[in-house]
Amino acid sequence: MVQFQRSLEERISRAIIRNTMNDWLKLTAVDVVIVGAGPSGMVAAKYIAEKNLCVVVFERRLGFGGGIGGGGMLFHKVVVDEAATSILKDFGIRFERDEEENLYVLDSSELMAKLAAGAINAGAKIVLGVQVEDVIYRENPIRIEGVVIQWSAVALAGLHVDPLFVKSKAVIDATGHDAEVLQIVCKKLPEANIVLRGEKSAYSEVSEKVVVEKAGRVLPGLYVTGMAVAALHGLPRMGPIFSSMLLSGKKVAEIVVNDLKQA
Ligand code: 48F
């Protein structure tokens, strides 16, 4: 039996630090950064990672799922329409048809857990407790080439700590209602001509359709999915129906994979 000279406490720390640093060194340059581990971000992560691309999802909170966990006003179910059920099947998520409403109903906790498991099993890395606070850009033509990251805890404490950088071929804004990455680009790179029109009041039928239609490339290197699409294009909200979150995640994945293939 191997005799360890170090105490268990030392070995715990060394194992965590060495293995974290090994991971982080691989994360300094990746194919795709996804900002936000909500439904659209995790769906995009799985379908991109399945194509053998290196994908990291940075999530500000210490858990994934974004707006899924709250279900519909804390009732633990969400719904999708038929178009999204093929994605649920890809992730092994169970659902039931509500015959009266012609909607498919599923448990919010199962959706959160299995979207994350699907993304991770496909090879994506989800890093929790890290937020994206800026982007890396290059000019002529303007192009997004990565993100600037910081520990969420540092941001919460209001400490002035310089961040670090992650280079990537594509950045996907999957930050939800606030479209945080687009907001940053809008404010700090006016030459990119991004106009954030802001999300509108509820009109679920329209929103479910148009969010998917408009998901995609915003600028070279910058893409948008999920509710951030509504914030960008001034589209209505849809509430706890998640078809467009899943379908826009899949659509943005297809666009990114195609763009990276051609690059
Ligand atoms: O809000 P969120 O779930 O985004 P989504 O994929 O889905 C929206 C639905 O949940 C729901 C809805 C549709 O029916 O209206 O609200 O568009 O997940 C966004 C995630 O991004 C994280 C945030 O904590 C959340 O988990 N996030 C936001 N800004 C940042 C971030 C940031 N700057 N850096 C890292 N993570």
Coordinates of C-alpha atoms and ligand atoms in Angstrom, one line a residue:
M1 CA 0.0 0.0 0.0
V2 CA 1.2 3.5 -0.9
Q3 CA 2.2 5.5 2.3
F4 CA 1.2 9.1 2.1
Q5 CA 3.5 11.6 3.9
R6 CA 1.1 14.4 3.6
S7 CA -1.9 14.8 5.8
L8 CA -5.4 14.2 4.4
E9 CA -6.1 18.0 4.5
E10 CA -3.0 18.7 2.4
R11 CA -3.9 16.0 -0.1
I12 CA -7.5 17.3 -0.4
S13 CA -6.2 20.8 -1.3
R14 CA -3.5 19.6 -3.6
A15 CA -5.8 17.3 -5.5
I16 CA -8.4 20.0 -6.0
I17 CA -5.9 22.7 -6.9
R18 CA -3.9 20.6 -9.4
N19 CA -6.9 19.2 -11.2
T20 CA -8.7 22.6 -11.3
M21 CA -5.6 24.2 -12.8
N22 CA -5.3 21.4 -15.4
D23 CA -8.8 22.1 -16.4
W24 CA -8.4 25.9 -16.4
L25 CA -5.3 25.7 -18.6
K26 CA -7.4 24.0 -21.3
L27 CA -10.1 26.7 -20.9
T28 CA -7.8 29.6 -21.9
A29 CA -8.7 29.0 -25.5
V30 CA -11.8 27.1 -26.6
D31 CA -14.0 26.7 -29.6
V32 CA -17.2 28.0 -28.0
V33 CA -18.0 30.0 -24.9
I34 CA -21.7 29.9 -23.8
V35 CA -22.7 32.5 -21.3
G36 CA -25.4 31.2 -19.0
A37 CA -26.5 27.7 -18.0
G38 CA -30.2 28.2 -18.5
P39 CA -32.2 26.0 -20.9
S40 CA -31.1 27.6 -24.2
G41 CA -27.4 27.6 -23.2
M42 CA -27.4 23.9 -22.1
V43 CA -29.2 22.7 -25.2
A44 CA -26.7 24.6 -27.4
A45 CA -23.8 23.2 -25.3
K46 CA -24.9 19.6 -26.0
Y47 CA -25.4 19.9 -29.7
I48 CA -22.1 21.8 -30.2
A49 CA -20.0 19.5 -28.0
E50 CA -21.4 16.4 -29.8
K51 CA -19.6 17.7 -32.9
N52 CA -16.3 17.3 -31.0
L53 CA -15.9 21.1 -30.4
C54 CA -14.5 22.3 -27.1
V55 CA -17.4 24.1 -25.3
V56 CA -17.4 25.8 -21.9
V57 CA -20.5 27.2 -20.3
F58 CA -19.8 30.0 -17.7
E59 CA -22.7 30.3 -15.2
R60 CA -22.8 33.1 -12.6
R61 CA -24.7 31.1 -10.0
L62 CA -23.7 27.9 -8.2
G63 CA -26.3 25.9 -10.0
F64 CA -27.6 25.4 -13.5
G65 CA -31.1 25.7 -14.9
G66 CA -31.5 29.5 -15.0
G67 CA -35.3 30.2 -15.0
I68 CA -36.3 26.5 -15.1
G69 CA -36.3 25.8 -11.3
G70 CA -39.2 28.2 -10.6
G71 CA -41.5 26.2 -12.9
G72 CA -44.7 28.2 -13.5
M73 CA -45.0 30.5 -10.5
L74 CA -43.3 27.8 -8.3
F75 CA -45.6 25.1 -9.5
H76 CA -43.1 22.4 -10.4
K77 CA -44.2 21.8 -14.0
V78 CA -43.3 23.6 -17.3
V79 CA -44.8 22.9 -20.7
V80 CA -43.5 22.6 -24.3
D81 CA -45.3 22.1 -27.6
E82 CA -44.9 19.2 -29.9
A83 CA -42.0 20.7 -31.9
A84 CA -39.7 20.6 -28.8
T85 CA -40.4 17.0 -27.8
S86 CA -37.7 15.6 -30.1
I87 CA -35.1 17.6 -28.0
L88 CA -36.6 16.2 -24.8
K89 CA -36.1 12.7 -26.2
D90 CA -32.5 13.5 -27.2
F91 CA -31.9 14.4 -23.5
G92 CA -33.9 11.5 -22.1
I93 CA -36.4 13.9 -20.4
R94 CA -39.8 12.4 -19.7
F95 CA -43.0 14.3 -20.5
E96 CA -46.8 13.7 -20.7
R97 CA -49.3 15.0 -23.1
D98 CA -52.1 17.1 -21.6
E99 CA -54.9 16.1 -23.9
E100 CA -57.2 19.0 -22.9
E101 CA -54.6 21.7 -23.7
N102 CA -52.6 19.9 -26.4
L103 CA -49.4 20.7 -24.5
Y104 CA -46.6 18.5 -23.2
V105 CA -45.9 18.8 -19.5
L106 CA -42.7 17.9 -17.6
D107 CA -41.1 18.3 -14.2
S108 CA -38.9 21.4 -13.9
S109 CA -36.3 19.6 -11.7
E110 CA -36.0 16.8 -14.3
L111 CA -35.6 19.3 -17.1
M112 CA -32.8 21.1 -15.2
A113 CA -30.9 18.0 -14.2
K114 CA -31.1 16.2 -17.5
L115 CA -30.3 19.3 -19.7
A116 CA -27.1 19.7 -17.6
A117 CA -26.3 16.0 -17.7
G118 CA -26.9 15.9 -21.5
A119 CA -24.5 18.8 -22.0
I120 CA -21.8 17.4 -19.7
N121 CA -22.1 13.9 -21.2
A122 CA -21.6 15.3 -24.7
G123 CA -18.3 16.8 -23.4
A124 CA -19.2 20.4 -22.6
K125 CA -17.7 21.9 -19.4
I126 CA -20.1 23.8 -17.1
V127 CA -18.2 26.1 -14.8
L128 CA -20.3 27.5 -12.0
G129 CA -19.7 30.7 -10.0
V130 CA -18.0 32.5 -12.8
Q131 CA -19.5 35.5 -14.6
V132 CA -18.7 37.1 -18.0
E133 CA -18.2 40.7 -17.5
D134 CA -16.8 41.8 -20.9
V135 CA -15.8 40.5 -24.3
I136 CA -12.5 40.4 -26.3
Y137 CA -12.9 42.0 -29.7
R138 CA -10.8 42.8 -32.8
E139 CA -11.4 45.4 -35.5
N140 CA -11.7 45.7 -39.3
P141 CA -14.2 44.1 -39.4
I142 CA -15.4 44.1 -35.8
R143 CA -15.3 40.5 -34.4
I144 CA -15.8 39.0 -31.0
E145 CA -12.9 36.7 -30.0
G146 CA -13.6 35.7 -26.5
V147 CA -14.8 36.8 -23.0
V148 CA -13.5 38.4 -19.9
I149 CA -14.4 36.5 -16.7
Q150 CA -14.5 37.0 -13.0
W151 CA -15.6 35.0 -10.0
S152 CA -19.2 35.9 -9.2
A153 CA -18.2 36.1 -5.5
V154 CA -15.7 38.9 -6.3
A155 CA -18.3 40.8 -8.3
L156 CA -20.9 40.3 -5.4
A157 CA -18.4 41.6 -2.9
G158 CA -17.8 44.7 -5.0
L159 CA -14.0 44.1 -4.9
H160 CA -11.8 45.7 -7.5
V161 CA -10.0 42.7 -8.9
D162 CA -8.7 42.5 -12.4
P163 CA -10.3 39.6 -14.4
L164 CA -8.9 36.9 -16.7
F165 CA -9.5 36.1 -20.4
V166 CA -10.8 33.2 -22.4
K167 CA -10.3 33.2 -26.2
S168 CA -12.9 31.5 -28.3
K169 CA -14.0 31.3 -31.9
A170 CA -17.7 31.9 -30.9
V171 CA -19.4 33.4 -27.9
I172 CA -23.1 32.7 -27.4
D173 CA -25.2 35.0 -25.2
A174 CA -27.6 32.7 -23.4
T175 CA -28.0 35.0 -20.4
G176 CA -31.8 35.3 -20.6
H177 CA -34.0 38.3 -20.1
D178 CA -31.2 40.8 -19.6
A179 CA -29.1 39.8 -22.6
E180 CA -26.0 40.7 -20.6
V181 CA -23.3 40.0 -23.2
L182 CA -25.2 42.0 -25.8
Q183 CA -25.7 44.8 -23.3
I184 CA -22.0 45.0 -22.8
V185 CA -21.3 45.0 -26.5
C186 CA -24.0 47.6 -27.1
K187 CA -22.5 49.9 -24.5
K188 CA -18.8 49.4 -25.0
L189 CA -18.6 48.8 -28.8
P190 CA -21.0 51.3 -30.3
E191 CA -19.3 50.7 -33.7
A192 CA -20.9 47.2 -33.6
N193 CA -24.2 48.9 -34.1
I194 CA -26.2 46.6 -31.8
V195 CA -29.5 48.1 -30.8
L196 CA -31.1 46.3 -27.8
R197 CA -34.9 46.9 -28.1
G198 CA -35.9 45.3 -24.8
E199 CA -38.3 42.5 -24.1
K200 CA -42.1 43.2 -24.5
S201 CA -45.1 42.1 -22.5
A202 CA -46.5 38.6 -22.7
Y203 CA -47.7 37.2 -26.1
S204 CA -46.7 33.6 -25.8
E205 CA -47.8 32.4 -29.3
V206 CA -45.8 35.0 -31.1
S207 CA -42.8 34.9 -28.9
E208 CA -42.5 31.1 -29.1
K209 CA -42.2 31.3 -32.8
V210 CA -40.1 34.5 -33.4
V211 CA -37.5 33.8 -30.7
V212 CA -36.5 30.6 -32.7
E213 CA -36.6 32.5 -36.0
K214 CA -34.3 35.2 -34.8
A215 CA -31.8 33.1 -32.8
G216 CA -28.4 33.1 -34.4
R217 CA -25.5 35.3 -35.4
V218 CA -25.4 38.9 -34.2
L219 CA -21.9 39.8 -35.3
P220 CA -18.9 37.7 -36.4
G221 CA -18.1 35.6 -33.4
L222 CA -21.2 36.6 -31.4
Y223 CA -24.4 34.7 -31.3
V224 CA -27.7 34.8 -29.3
T225 CA -30.2 32.3 -28.1
G226 CA -33.1 32.0 -25.6
M227 CA -34.7 35.0 -24.0
A228 CA -31.8 37.2 -24.9
V229 CA -33.2 37.0 -28.5
A230 CA -36.4 38.7 -27.2
A231 CA -34.4 41.4 -25.5
L232 CA -32.4 42.1 -28.6
H233 CA -35.3 42.2 -31.0
G234 CA -38.1 43.7 -28.8
L235 CA -40.1 40.4 -28.8
P236 CA -42.8 39.5 -26.3
R237 CA -42.2 37.2 -23.3
M238 CA -43.8 33.8 -23.3
G239 CA -43.8 32.6 -19.6
P240 CA -43.3 29.0 -18.5
I241 CA -43.5 27.4 -22.0
F242 CA -40.0 26.3 -22.9
S243 CA -40.2 25.1 -26.6
S244 CA -38.5 28.2 -28.0
M245 CA -35.8 28.0 -25.3
L246 CA -34.9 24.5 -26.4
L247 CA -35.4 25.0 -30.1
S248 CA -33.4 28.3 -30.2
G249 CA -30.6 26.5 -28.3
K250 CA -30.5 23.8 -31.0
K251 CA -30.7 26.3 -33.8
V252 CA -27.9 28.5 -32.5
A253 CA -25.8 25.3 -32.1
E254 CA -26.3 24.4 -35.8
I255 CA -25.4 27.9 -36.9
V256 CA -22.2 28.0 -34.8
V257 CA -21.1 24.5 -35.9
N258 CA -21.7 25.5 -39.5
D259 CA -19.8 28.8 -39.2
L260 CA -16.8 27.1 -37.5
K261 CA -16.7 24.4 -40.2
Q262 CA -16.4 27.1 -42.8
A263 CA -13.8 29.2 -40.9
Ligands
48F1 O1 -32.7 33.1 -17.7 P1 -32.2 31.8 -18.2 O2 -33.0 30.6 -17.9 O3 -32.1 32.0 -19.8 P2 -32.8 31.3 -21.1 O4 -32.0 30.1 -21.5 O5 -34.2 30.8 -20.6 C1 -35.2 31.6 -20.1 C2 -36.2 30.8 -19.3 O6 -35.6 30.2 -18.2 C3 -37.4 31.6 -18.8 C4 -38.4 32.1 -19.9 C5 -38.7 31.2 -21.0 O7 -39.9 30.5 -20.7 O8 -38.8 33.2 -19.8 O9 -37.0 32.7 -18.0 O10 -33.0 32.4 -22.1 O11 -30.7 31.5 -17.8 C6 -29.7 32.4 -18.0 C7 -28.6 32.1 -17.1 O12 -27.5 33.0 -17.4 C8 -26.8 33.3 -16.2 C9 -28.0 33.4 -15.2 O13 -27.5 33.2 -13.9 C10 -28.9 32.2 -15.6 O14 -28.6 31.0 -15.0 N1 -26.1 34.6 -16.4 C11 -26.7 35.8 -16.7 N2 -25.8 36.7 -16.9 C12 -24.6 36.1 -16.8 C13 -24.8 34.7 -16.5 C14 -23.2 36.5 -16.9 N3 -22.9 37.7 -17.2 N4 -22.2 35.6 -16.8 C15 -22.5 34.3 -16.4 N5 -23.8 33.8 -16.3

